[in-house]
mmCIF file of C-alpha atoms in Angstrom:
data_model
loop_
_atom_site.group_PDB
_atom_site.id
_atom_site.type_symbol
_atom_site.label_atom_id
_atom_site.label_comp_id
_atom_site.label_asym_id
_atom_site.label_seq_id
_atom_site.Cartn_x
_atom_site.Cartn_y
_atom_site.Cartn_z
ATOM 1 C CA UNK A 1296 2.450 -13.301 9.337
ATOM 2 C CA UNK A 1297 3.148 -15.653 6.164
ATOM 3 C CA UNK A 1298 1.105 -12.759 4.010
ATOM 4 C CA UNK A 1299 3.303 -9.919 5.411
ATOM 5 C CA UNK A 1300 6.712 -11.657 4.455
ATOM 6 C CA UNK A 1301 5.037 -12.746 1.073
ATOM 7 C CA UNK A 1302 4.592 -8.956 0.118
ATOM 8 C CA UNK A 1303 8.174 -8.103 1.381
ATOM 9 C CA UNK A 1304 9.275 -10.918 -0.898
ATOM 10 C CA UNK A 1305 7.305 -9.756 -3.366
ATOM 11 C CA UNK A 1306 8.209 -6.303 -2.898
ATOM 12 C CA UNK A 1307 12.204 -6.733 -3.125
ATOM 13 C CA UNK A 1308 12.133 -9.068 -6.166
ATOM 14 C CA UNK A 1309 10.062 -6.153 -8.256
ATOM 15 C CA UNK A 1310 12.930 -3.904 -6.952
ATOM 16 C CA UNK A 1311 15.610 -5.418 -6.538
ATOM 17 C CA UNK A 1312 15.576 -8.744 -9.057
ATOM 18 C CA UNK A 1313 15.642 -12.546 -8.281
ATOM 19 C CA UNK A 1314 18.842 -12.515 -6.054
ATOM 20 C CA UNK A 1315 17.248 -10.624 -3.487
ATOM 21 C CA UNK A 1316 14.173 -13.346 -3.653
ATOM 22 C CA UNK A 1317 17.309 -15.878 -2.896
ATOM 23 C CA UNK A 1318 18.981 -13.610 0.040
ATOM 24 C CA UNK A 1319 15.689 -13.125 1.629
ATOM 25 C CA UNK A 1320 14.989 -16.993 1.640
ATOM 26 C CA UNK A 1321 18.246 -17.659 3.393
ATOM 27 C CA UNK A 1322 17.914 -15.248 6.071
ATOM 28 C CA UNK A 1323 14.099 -16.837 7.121
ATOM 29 C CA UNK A 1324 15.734 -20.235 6.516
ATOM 30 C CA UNK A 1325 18.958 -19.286 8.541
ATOM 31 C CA UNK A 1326 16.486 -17.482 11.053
ATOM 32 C CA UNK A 1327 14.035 -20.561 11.619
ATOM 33 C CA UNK A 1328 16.620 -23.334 11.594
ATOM 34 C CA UNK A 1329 18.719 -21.046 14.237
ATOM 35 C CA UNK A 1330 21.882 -21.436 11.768
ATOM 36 C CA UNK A 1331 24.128 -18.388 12.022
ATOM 37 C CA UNK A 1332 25.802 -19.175 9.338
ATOM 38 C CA UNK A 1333 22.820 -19.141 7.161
ATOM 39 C CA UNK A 1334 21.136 -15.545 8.397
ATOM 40 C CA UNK A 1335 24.747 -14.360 7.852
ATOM 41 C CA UNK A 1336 24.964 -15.232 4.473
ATOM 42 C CA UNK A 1337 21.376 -14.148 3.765
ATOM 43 C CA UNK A 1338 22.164 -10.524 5.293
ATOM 44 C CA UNK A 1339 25.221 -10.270 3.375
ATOM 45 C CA UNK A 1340 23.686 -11.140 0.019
ATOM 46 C CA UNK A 1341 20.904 -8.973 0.811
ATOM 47 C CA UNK A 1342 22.747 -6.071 1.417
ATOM 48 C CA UNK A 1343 24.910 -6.098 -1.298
ATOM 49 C CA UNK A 1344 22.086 -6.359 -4.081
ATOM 50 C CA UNK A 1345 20.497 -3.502 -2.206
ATOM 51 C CA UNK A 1346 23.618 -1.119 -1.612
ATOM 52 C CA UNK A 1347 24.664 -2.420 -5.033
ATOM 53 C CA UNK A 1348 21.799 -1.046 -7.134
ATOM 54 C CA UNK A 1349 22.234 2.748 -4.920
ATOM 55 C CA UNK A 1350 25.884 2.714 -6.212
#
């Protein structure tokens, strides 16, 4: 499992630049600490650099 969220990591920083490398490390932290608030703020982030580069 590790290898398959290193290549998603991977993948969104070559698209999408270092602030979706920062997004996607709060949602996994928010996710495996079991903070809401966390995952929250990771999903936000993430999908505003990704709607944010469609616009």
């Amino acid at each position: 499992m590790p290898v398959v969220l290193f290549i998603i990591e991977r993948y969104l920083e070559w698209k999408f630049g270092a602030a979706s490398t920062v997004a996607f490390a709060l949602l996994l932290g928010g996710t495996k600490s079991g903070s809401s608030q966390i995952t929250t703020a990771g999903a936000v982030l993430l999908a505003v650099v990704v709607v944010g580069t469609a616009l």
